[in-house]
Amino acid sequence: MQTRKKILRTALALAIGGVLTTPAQVWTMDADDAPESVTIDSLATLYVPVEFDHALHVEITSCEQCHHHTTGGEVTDKNCARCHTTSGEADVVSCGECHESDRFHEKYLKTLEAPELYHIDKPGLKGAYHLNCVGCHQETGGPTGCQDCHTMTEAGEKLFDTHIKHSPAKGHSATGH
Amino acid sequence: MKKTVSRRNFLKGGLAGTAAVAVLKNKESQAAHDFEGYPEGMGVLVDLTRCVGCRSCEAACNKEQGLPEPAKPFTDYSVFDEIHHGQKRRTDETAYTVVNQYDVPELDHPLFRKIQCNHCQEPACLTSCFVNAYTKTPEGAVIYNSKVCVGCRTCMIACPFYIPTFKYSSAFNPRIMKCIFCYDTRLKDGKPPACVEACPQEALTFGKRTDLIDMGRQRIRNTPGKYVDHIYGEKEVGGTAWMYLSSVSFDKVGFDTHVPKEPILNSVKDFLAMVPMVLTIWPGLFVGFHLLATRKENIKKQEQENDEKEEQA
């Protein structure tokens, strides 16, 4: 009886110790494990899906530039660092896991009213994609026109009334003329 | 010890209770003068730093509201250079919302600003309308009923943002054209307006107005230097459901920064309260004064006439 208790106690101590020391050895995802390319198609209606060249972007920038603190790398954003310096790697790193695709649905808006919630202003999935991509492309001179990344579908052409030929539609640059 | 209530104490208590109710009621009626909008009212926070001028909101609005086909496709960005009567584009009977471009000297890129009805907490259009064609719904929308509208267009003059427009093509069947927050088709079912759903950049954020103010504050606080420390529409004209964040002072991107911080109603209600008094009490009152003032004269005249008659007889 006595020995059994002792064993249990030791096991418990070890388990607690293990939990406490884990944050010190933060897991970091390896960029090589990332997919070569990602097809972003979950929202595609007015535009065709985007074939995102992940490998190219891994060369250009660091993981946390897009994935925030979820890949276990060093947290650089001051606002994230308030809480997430020791969060480690997240179970899932795809955008849609955290960014709601139906951002303005009544049910989701209700969850934002929780008084303890800090992330009251997390962009929806569409917003997250565009804010992240366009924001960086504006700064680095990447493509910023709508159809530079995804060409319009028939549904899109209908919505934007592209059949009207008033003046030739110029290639739009998000940064203006 | 047995507790008993004497008749006298019972009456005293009753009297105090009645007095308290009277005081509370009085407070309630006072609060009605400081209406702060429906607590569950929805709104949209427009972030100018996010808008890229893609005009998706304009296209979505056009289709949702069944508005006529535009002169230029929504992919044509030459509209940003258009000047009508010395002004940038405005809302009209064919467009409930338009996006305009502003070149700000201190920035190396232009800013874009979407305009539409701001859905005031205490709308001037509603106040000015004498047939009550306008309604502010608990969901936050300012909607319009063309069935009762007589086409006087006072609302167009009353609006501090120059939003309602008149459908001149149907002058005999008067109709004001303005954004209704997609009330019929979306908002009343808890859905965001079409423009918000179409925005790729989430430059338009839909939510409870009170939550949007918290959100705006958080954006300003978390990204120092990115925004001017002001949410346009939080206080302007007594508060609007649609509010704006900007990286430059609001007057540089076409906003009227001189609008009062209280509802337009407050500037006219003293006058408006006088109108019924002037129209109903004054005529009777002054006729009475006149009759009183001239009574003696009339009596004298009558007497003189009577005297003359007697003399003749």
Coordinates of C-alpha atoms in Angstrom, one line a residue:
Chain A
M1 CA 0.0 0.0 0.0
Q2 CA 2.7 2.4 1.1
T3 CA 4.9 1.7 -1.9
R4 CA 2.0 2.1 -4.3
K5 CA 1.3 5.5 -2.8
K6 CA 4.9 6.5 -3.2
I7 CA 5.0 5.4 -6.8
L8 CA 1.8 7.4 -7.5
R9 CA 3.3 10.5 -5.8
T10 CA 6.5 10.3 -7.8
A11 CA 4.5 9.9 -11.0
L12 CA 2.4 12.9 -10.2
A13 CA 5.5 15.0 -9.4
L14 CA 7.1 14.0 -12.7
A15 CA 4.0 14.8 -14.6
I16 CA 3.7 18.2 -13.1
G17 CA 7.4 18.9 -13.6
G18 CA 7.0 17.8 -17.2
V19 CA 4.2 20.2 -17.8
L20 CA 6.0 23.1 -16.2
T21 CA 9.2 22.6 -18.2
T22 CA 7.6 22.1 -21.6
P23 CA 7.2 25.9 -22.4
A24 CA 10.9 26.3 -22.0
Q25 CA 11.5 24.0 -24.9
V26 CA 9.1 25.6 -27.4
W27 CA 8.3 23.5 -30.4
T28 CA 9.0 25.3 -33.7
M29 CA 7.6 24.1 -37.0
D30 CA 10.0 23.5 -39.8
A31 CA 9.3 25.5 -42.9
D32 CA 10.4 22.5 -44.9
D33 CA 7.4 20.6 -43.6
A34 CA 5.1 23.2 -45.1
P35 CA 3.2 22.5 -48.3
E36 CA 4.6 23.6 -51.7
S37 CA 1.4 25.3 -52.6
V38 CA -2.0 25.8 -51.2
T39 CA -5.3 26.1 -53.1
I40 CA -7.4 28.7 -51.5
D41 CA -10.9 27.9 -52.7
S42 CA -13.2 27.9 -49.7
L43 CA -14.7 31.3 -50.5
A44 CA -14.4 31.3 -54.3
T45 CA -17.6 32.5 -56.0
L46 CA -16.9 35.7 -57.8
Y47 CA -13.3 34.9 -58.5
V48 CA -11.6 31.5 -59.2
P49 CA -9.6 29.8 -56.4
V50 CA -6.1 31.2 -55.7
E51 CA -3.2 28.9 -56.2
F52 CA -1.0 30.2 -53.4
D53 CA 2.7 29.5 -53.9
H54 CA 3.6 28.7 -50.3
A55 CA 7.2 27.7 -51.1
L56 CA 7.9 31.0 -52.7
H57 CA 6.6 32.9 -49.7
V58 CA 8.6 30.8 -47.3
E59 CA 11.7 32.1 -49.1
I60 CA 10.6 35.7 -48.9
T61 CA 9.4 36.0 -45.4
S62 CA 9.2 34.3 -42.0
C63 CA 6.3 32.0 -40.9
E64 CA 5.0 34.3 -38.1
Q65 CA 4.6 37.1 -40.7
C66 CA 1.4 35.3 -41.7
H67 CA 0.8 32.7 -39.1
H68 CA 1.3 35.0 -36.1
H69 CA 2.3 32.9 -33.0
T70 CA 0.8 29.6 -34.2
T71 CA 4.0 28.0 -35.7
G72 CA 5.9 28.3 -32.5
G73 CA 8.5 30.8 -33.8
E74 CA 9.5 34.0 -32.1
V75 CA 6.5 36.3 -31.5
T76 CA 7.4 39.6 -33.0
D77 CA 4.0 41.5 -32.9
K78 CA 3.8 43.5 -29.7
N79 CA 0.1 42.8 -29.3
C80 CA 0.5 39.1 -29.7
A81 CA 3.5 39.0 -27.4
R82 CA 1.4 40.2 -24.4
C83 CA 0.1 36.7 -24.1
H84 CA 1.6 34.4 -26.6
T85 CA 5.4 34.3 -26.1
T86 CA 5.2 30.9 -24.6
S87 CA 2.1 29.5 -26.4
G88 CA 4.2 27.3 -28.5
E89 CA 3.1 25.6 -31.7
A90 CA -0.7 25.4 -32.3
D91 CA -2.4 22.1 -33.3
V92 CA -3.6 23.6 -36.6
V93 CA -2.1 26.4 -38.5
S94 CA -4.5 26.8 -41.4
C95 CA -6.1 30.3 -41.6
G96 CA -9.7 28.9 -41.5
E97 CA -9.2 27.3 -38.1
C98 CA -9.2 30.6 -36.3
H99 CA -10.7 33.0 -38.8
E100 CA -14.4 32.6 -39.2
S101 CA -15.7 32.2 -42.8
D102 CA -19.1 33.5 -41.8
R103 CA -17.7 36.5 -39.9
F104 CA -21.0 38.4 -39.5
H105 CA -23.3 35.5 -38.6
E106 CA -25.6 36.3 -35.7
K107 CA -24.3 33.3 -33.7
Y108 CA -20.6 34.3 -34.1
L109 CA -21.4 38.0 -33.3
K110 CA -22.9 36.8 -30.0
T111 CA -19.7 35.0 -29.1
L112 CA -17.8 38.3 -29.4
E113 CA -19.8 39.7 -26.5
A114 CA -18.1 37.4 -23.9
P115 CA -16.6 39.8 -21.4
E116 CA -13.4 37.9 -21.0
L117 CA -12.6 37.8 -24.7
Y118 CA -9.6 39.8 -25.9
H119 CA -9.9 38.9 -29.6
I120 CA -13.1 41.0 -30.2
D121 CA -11.8 42.1 -33.6
K122 CA -10.4 39.1 -35.3
P123 CA -11.0 39.4 -39.0
G124 CA -13.1 36.8 -40.8
L125 CA -11.4 34.4 -43.3
K126 CA -11.9 36.6 -46.3
G127 CA -10.7 39.7 -44.4
A128 CA -7.7 37.8 -43.0
Y129 CA -6.6 36.6 -46.4
H130 CA -6.9 40.0 -48.1
L131 CA -5.6 42.1 -45.2
N132 CA -2.5 39.9 -44.9
C133 CA -1.8 39.5 -48.6
V134 CA -2.7 43.0 -49.9
G135 CA -1.1 44.7 -46.8
C136 CA 2.2 43.0 -47.5
H137 CA 2.0 43.3 -51.2
Q138 CA 1.5 47.1 -50.9
E139 CA 4.6 47.4 -48.8
T140 CA 6.8 45.1 -50.9
G141 CA 5.5 45.9 -54.4
G142 CA 3.8 42.6 -54.9
P143 CA 0.7 42.4 -57.1
T144 CA -2.3 44.2 -55.6
G145 CA -4.9 44.2 -58.4
C146 CA -7.9 42.0 -57.8
Q147 CA -7.3 39.9 -60.9
D148 CA -3.6 39.7 -60.4
C149 CA -4.3 36.9 -57.9
H150 CA -7.6 35.5 -59.0
T151 CA -9.5 36.0 -62.3
M152 CA -13.1 36.8 -62.2
T153 CA -15.7 34.1 -62.7
E154 CA -18.9 34.5 -64.7
A155 CA -20.8 35.3 -61.5
G156 CA -18.2 38.0 -60.8
E157 CA -18.6 39.5 -64.2
K158 CA -22.3 39.6 -63.7
L159 CA -22.0 41.4 -60.4
F160 CA -19.5 43.9 -61.6
D161 CA -21.4 44.5 -64.9
T162 CA -18.3 44.0 -66.9
H163 CA -20.3 43.7 -70.2
I164 CA -20.8 47.5 -70.1
K165 CA -18.3 49.0 -72.5
H166 CA -18.1 52.7 -71.5
S167 CA -14.3 53.0 -71.3
P168 CA -11.7 50.2 -71.3
A169 CA -11.4 48.9 -67.8
K170 CA -7.9 49.7 -66.7
G171 CA -5.9 47.2 -64.7
H172 CA -6.7 48.3 -61.1
S173 CA -4.0 48.9 -58.7
A174 CA -5.1 48.9 -55.1
T175 CA -2.7 51.7 -54.4
G176 CA -4.4 53.9 -56.9
H177 CA -3.4 55.4 -60.2
Chain B
M1 CA -42.4 40.2 20.1
K2 CA -45.3 40.4 17.8
K3 CA -44.9 42.9 15.0
T4 CA -47.9 44.9 14.2
V5 CA -48.5 47.6 11.7
S6 CA -50.6 50.4 12.9
R7 CA -53.1 52.0 10.6
R8 CA -51.1 55.3 10.7
N9 CA -47.8 53.6 9.8
F10 CA -49.4 51.7 7.0
L11 CA -50.8 54.9 5.5
K12 CA -47.5 56.7 5.9
G13 CA -45.7 53.9 4.0
G14 CA -48.3 54.0 1.3
L15 CA -47.8 57.7 0.9
A16 CA -44.0 57.4 0.8
G17 CA -44.3 54.7 -1.9
T18 CA -46.6 56.8 -4.0
A19 CA -44.2 59.7 -3.8
A20 CA -41.2 57.5 -4.8
V21 CA -43.1 56.2 -7.8
A22 CA -43.9 59.8 -8.8
V23 CA -40.2 60.8 -8.5
L24 CA -39.0 57.7 -10.5
K25 CA -41.6 58.2 -13.2
N26 CA -40.5 61.8 -13.5
K27 CA -36.9 60.6 -14.0
E28 CA -38.0 58.2 -16.7
S29 CA -39.7 60.9 -18.6
Q30 CA -36.6 63.0 -18.3
A31 CA -34.5 60.2 -19.7
A32 CA -36.7 60.1 -22.8
H33 CA -35.3 63.5 -23.8
D34 CA -31.8 62.0 -23.9
F35 CA -32.4 59.1 -26.2
E36 CA -29.2 57.3 -26.8
G37 CA -30.4 54.9 -29.5
Y38 CA -31.7 51.4 -29.3
P39 CA -29.3 49.4 -27.1
E40 CA -29.3 46.4 -29.5
G41 CA -29.0 48.5 -32.6
M42 CA -26.5 47.3 -35.2
G43 CA -24.0 49.4 -37.1
V44 CA -21.0 49.3 -39.4
L45 CA -17.4 50.4 -38.7
V46 CA -15.7 51.7 -41.8
D47 CA -11.9 51.6 -41.6
L48 CA -10.4 53.9 -44.2
T49 CA -7.0 52.4 -43.7
R50 CA -8.3 49.1 -45.1
C51 CA -10.3 50.2 -48.1
V52 CA -8.5 49.7 -51.4
G53 CA -11.2 51.2 -53.6
C54 CA -12.2 48.0 -55.4
R55 CA -15.9 49.1 -55.6
S56 CA -17.2 45.6 -54.6
C57 CA -19.5 47.3 -52.2
E58 CA -21.0 49.4 -54.9
A59 CA -21.6 46.4 -57.2
A60 CA -23.2 44.4 -54.4
C61 CA -25.5 47.2 -53.4
N62 CA -26.6 47.7 -57.0
K63 CA -27.7 44.1 -57.3
E64 CA -29.1 43.7 -53.8
Q65 CA -31.3 46.8 -54.2
G66 CA -32.2 46.1 -57.8
L67 CA -30.8 49.5 -58.9
P68 CA -30.4 50.4 -62.6
E69 CA -27.4 49.3 -64.6
P70 CA -24.5 51.8 -64.1
A71 CA -23.0 53.8 -67.0
K72 CA -19.6 52.3 -66.4
P73 CA -18.9 48.8 -65.1
F74 CA -17.9 48.5 -61.4
T75 CA -14.4 47.5 -62.5
D76 CA -13.9 50.9 -64.0
Y77 CA -11.8 53.0 -61.7
S78 CA -11.9 56.2 -63.8
V79 CA -15.0 57.1 -61.8
F80 CA -12.7 58.3 -59.1
D81 CA -11.6 61.1 -61.3
E82 CA -15.2 62.2 -62.1
I83 CA -16.2 65.7 -60.9
H84 CA -19.9 66.6 -60.9
H85 CA -20.8 70.2 -60.3
G86 CA -17.4 70.7 -58.7
Q87 CA -17.8 67.8 -56.4
K88 CA -16.8 64.2 -56.2
R89 CA -19.4 61.5 -56.8
R90 CA -22.5 61.5 -54.5
T91 CA -25.3 59.1 -53.9
D92 CA -28.2 59.4 -56.3
E93 CA -31.3 57.6 -57.5
T94 CA -29.1 55.0 -59.2
A95 CA -26.6 54.4 -56.4
Y96 CA -27.2 54.2 -52.6
T97 CA -23.5 54.1 -52.0
V98 CA -20.3 55.4 -53.7
V99 CA -16.6 55.2 -53.0
N100 CA -14.5 58.3 -53.6
Q101 CA -10.7 58.6 -53.7
Y102 CA -8.8 61.2 -51.8
D103 CA -5.2 62.1 -52.4
V104 CA -3.7 63.2 -49.1
P105 CA -0.3 65.0 -49.3
E106 CA 1.2 63.3 -46.2
L107 CA 0.5 59.8 -47.6
D108 CA 2.2 58.1 -50.5
H109 CA -1.0 56.4 -51.4
P110 CA -4.6 57.6 -51.8
L111 CA -7.4 56.9 -49.3
F112 CA -10.9 55.7 -50.2
R113 CA -14.1 56.6 -48.5
K114 CA -17.4 54.9 -48.9
I115 CA -20.5 57.0 -48.4
Q116 CA -24.0 55.9 -47.8
C117 CA -26.7 56.7 -45.3
N118 CA -25.1 56.8 -41.8
H119 CA -28.3 55.7 -40.1
C120 CA -28.3 58.3 -37.4
Q121 CA -29.5 57.5 -33.9
E122 CA -31.8 60.5 -34.1
P123 CA -32.2 61.1 -37.8
A124 CA -32.9 64.6 -39.0
C125 CA -34.7 63.3 -42.0
L126 CA -37.2 61.5 -39.7
T127 CA -37.6 64.6 -37.6
S128 CA -38.2 66.8 -40.6
C129 CA -40.8 64.5 -42.3
F130 CA -44.3 65.7 -41.6
V131 CA -46.0 62.5 -42.9
N132 CA -43.7 60.2 -40.9
A133 CA -42.3 58.4 -43.9
Y134 CA -39.1 57.6 -42.0
T135 CA -38.6 55.0 -39.2
K136 CA -35.6 54.2 -37.1
T137 CA -35.9 50.5 -36.5
P138 CA -34.6 48.9 -33.3
E139 CA -32.1 47.0 -35.5
G140 CA -30.5 50.4 -36.3
A141 CA -31.7 51.1 -39.8
V142 CA -33.4 54.3 -41.0
I143 CA -36.0 53.0 -43.4
Y144 CA -38.4 54.9 -45.7
N145 CA -42.0 54.4 -46.7
S146 CA -42.7 55.6 -50.2
K147 CA -46.5 55.0 -49.8
V148 CA -47.0 58.0 -47.5
C149 CA -44.3 60.3 -49.0
V150 CA -45.6 63.4 -50.7
G151 CA -42.3 64.3 -52.3
C152 CA -41.7 67.5 -50.4
R153 CA -38.0 66.7 -50.2
T154 CA -37.5 68.4 -46.8
C155 CA -35.5 65.3 -45.7
M156 CA -33.0 66.1 -48.4
I157 CA -32.4 69.5 -46.9
A158 CA -32.5 68.2 -43.3
C159 CA -29.9 65.5 -43.7
P160 CA -26.5 66.7 -42.5
F161 CA -24.7 64.3 -44.8
Y162 CA -26.7 65.1 -48.0
I163 CA -27.7 61.5 -48.5
P164 CA -31.4 61.2 -49.4
T165 CA -32.0 61.8 -53.1
F166 CA -35.1 62.3 -55.1
K167 CA -36.2 60.0 -58.0
Y168 CA -36.9 62.8 -60.5
S169 CA -37.8 60.3 -63.1
S170 CA -41.0 59.5 -61.2
A171 CA -42.0 62.9 -59.8
F172 CA -45.8 62.1 -59.8
N173 CA -45.2 59.0 -57.7
P174 CA -42.7 60.6 -55.3
R175 CA -39.9 58.4 -54.1
I176 CA -36.8 59.2 -52.1
M177 CA -33.8 57.0 -52.8
K178 CA -31.4 56.2 -50.1
C179 CA -29.6 53.3 -48.4
I180 CA -31.9 51.4 -46.0
F181 CA -29.2 49.2 -44.4
C182 CA -30.6 46.3 -46.6
Y183 CA -33.3 46.2 -43.9
D184 CA -36.0 44.3 -45.9
T185 CA -33.8 41.7 -47.3
R186 CA -31.1 41.2 -44.7
L187 CA -30.9 43.3 -41.5
K188 CA -34.3 42.3 -40.1
D189 CA -33.1 38.7 -40.3
G190 CA -29.9 39.5 -38.5
K191 CA -27.8 39.5 -41.6
P192 CA -25.2 42.1 -42.6
P193 CA -25.9 44.4 -45.5
A194 CA -24.7 43.3 -49.0
C195 CA -21.9 45.8 -49.1
V196 CA -20.3 44.5 -45.9
E197 CA -20.5 40.9 -47.1
A198 CA -18.9 41.9 -50.4
C199 CA -15.9 43.8 -48.9
P200 CA -12.7 41.7 -49.3
Q201 CA -10.7 43.8 -46.9
E202 CA -13.2 43.8 -44.1
A203 CA -12.9 47.6 -44.3
L204 CA -16.6 47.3 -43.3
T205 CA -17.2 45.6 -40.0
F206 CA -20.8 44.8 -39.1
G207 CA -21.8 44.4 -35.5
K208 CA -23.7 45.8 -32.5
R209 CA -23.0 49.5 -32.4
T210 CA -21.7 49.5 -28.9
D211 CA -19.3 46.6 -29.7
L212 CA -18.1 48.5 -32.8
I213 CA -17.1 51.4 -30.6
D214 CA -15.1 49.1 -28.4
M215 CA -13.5 47.6 -31.5
G216 CA -12.6 51.0 -32.9
R217 CA -11.0 52.0 -29.6
Q218 CA -9.0 48.8 -29.5
R219 CA -7.7 49.4 -33.0
I220 CA -6.7 52.9 -32.2
R221 CA -5.0 51.8 -28.9
N222 CA -3.3 48.7 -30.3
T223 CA -1.7 50.3 -33.3
P224 CA -0.3 53.7 -32.1
G225 CA 0.2 56.1 -35.0
K226 CA -2.0 54.3 -37.4
Y227 CA -5.2 56.1 -36.7
V228 CA -6.3 59.6 -35.6
D229 CA -7.8 59.2 -32.1
H230 CA -11.4 59.7 -33.2
I231 CA -14.3 57.6 -34.3
Y232 CA -16.4 59.7 -36.6
G233 CA -20.1 59.0 -35.9
E234 CA -19.7 58.1 -32.3
K235 CA -20.8 61.5 -31.2
E236 CA -21.5 63.4 -34.5
V237 CA -25.1 64.5 -34.8
G238 CA -25.9 62.6 -31.7
G239 CA -24.3 59.4 -33.0
T240 CA -24.7 57.3 -36.2
A241 CA -24.9 53.6 -36.8
W242 CA -22.3 53.8 -39.4
M243 CA -19.0 55.0 -38.0
Y244 CA -15.5 55.7 -39.5
L245 CA -11.8 55.3 -38.6
S246 CA -9.2 57.2 -40.5
S247 CA -5.4 57.6 -40.6
V248 CA -5.7 61.3 -41.4
S249 CA -7.9 64.0 -40.0
F250 CA -11.4 63.5 -41.2
D251 CA -11.7 66.9 -43.0
K252 CA -8.9 65.7 -45.4
V253 CA -11.1 62.8 -46.6
G254 CA -14.3 64.7 -47.3
F255 CA -16.0 64.5 -43.9
D256 CA -17.9 67.5 -42.5
T257 CA -16.2 68.0 -39.2
H258 CA -18.4 70.9 -38.3
V259 CA -21.6 69.0 -37.8
P260 CA -22.8 69.4 -34.2
K261 CA -22.2 66.7 -31.6
E262 CA -25.8 66.6 -30.7
P263 CA -28.8 65.5 -32.8
I264 CA -30.0 68.0 -35.4
L265 CA -33.4 67.8 -33.6
N266 CA -31.9 69.7 -30.6
S267 CA -31.2 72.7 -32.7
V268 CA -34.8 72.9 -34.0
K269 CA -37.0 71.4 -31.3
D270 CA -37.5 74.7 -29.5
F271 CA -38.7 76.2 -32.7
L272 CA -40.8 73.2 -33.7
A273 CA -42.4 73.1 -30.3
M274 CA -43.5 76.7 -30.8
V275 CA -45.2 76.0 -34.2
P276 CA -48.4 74.4 -32.8
M277 CA -48.6 77.1 -30.1
V278 CA -48.3 79.9 -32.6
L279 CA -50.8 78.3 -35.0
T280 CA -53.4 77.3 -32.5
I281 CA -53.2 79.6 -29.4
W282 CA -52.1 82.8 -31.0
P283 CA -55.1 83.4 -33.3
G284 CA -57.6 82.9 -30.4
L285 CA -55.5 84.8 -28.0
F286 CA -55.0 87.9 -30.1
V287 CA -58.5 88.0 -31.4
G288 CA -59.5 88.0 -27.7
F289 CA -57.1 90.9 -27.0
H290 CA -58.4 92.7 -30.0
L291 CA -62.1 92.3 -28.9
L292 CA -61.3 93.3 -25.4
A293 CA -59.4 96.4 -26.5
T294 CA -62.1 97.5 -28.8
R295 CA -65.0 96.6 -26.6
K296 CA -65.4 100.0 -25.0
E297 CA -65.1 101.7 -28.3
N298 CA -67.8 99.5 -29.7
I299 CA -70.0 100.2 -26.7
K300 CA -69.5 104.0 -27.1
K301 CA -70.3 103.7 -30.8
Q302 CA -73.4 101.8 -30.1
E303 CA -74.5 104.4 -27.5
Q304 CA -73.8 107.2 -29.9
E305 CA -75.8 105.5 -32.6
N306 CA -78.6 104.9 -30.2
D307 CA -78.5 108.6 -29.1
E308 CA -78.6 109.7 -32.7
K309 CA -81.6 107.5 -33.4
E310 CA -83.4 108.9 -30.4
E311 CA -82.7 112.5 -31.5
Q312 CA -84.1 111.7 -34.9
A313 CA -87.2 110.2 -33.4

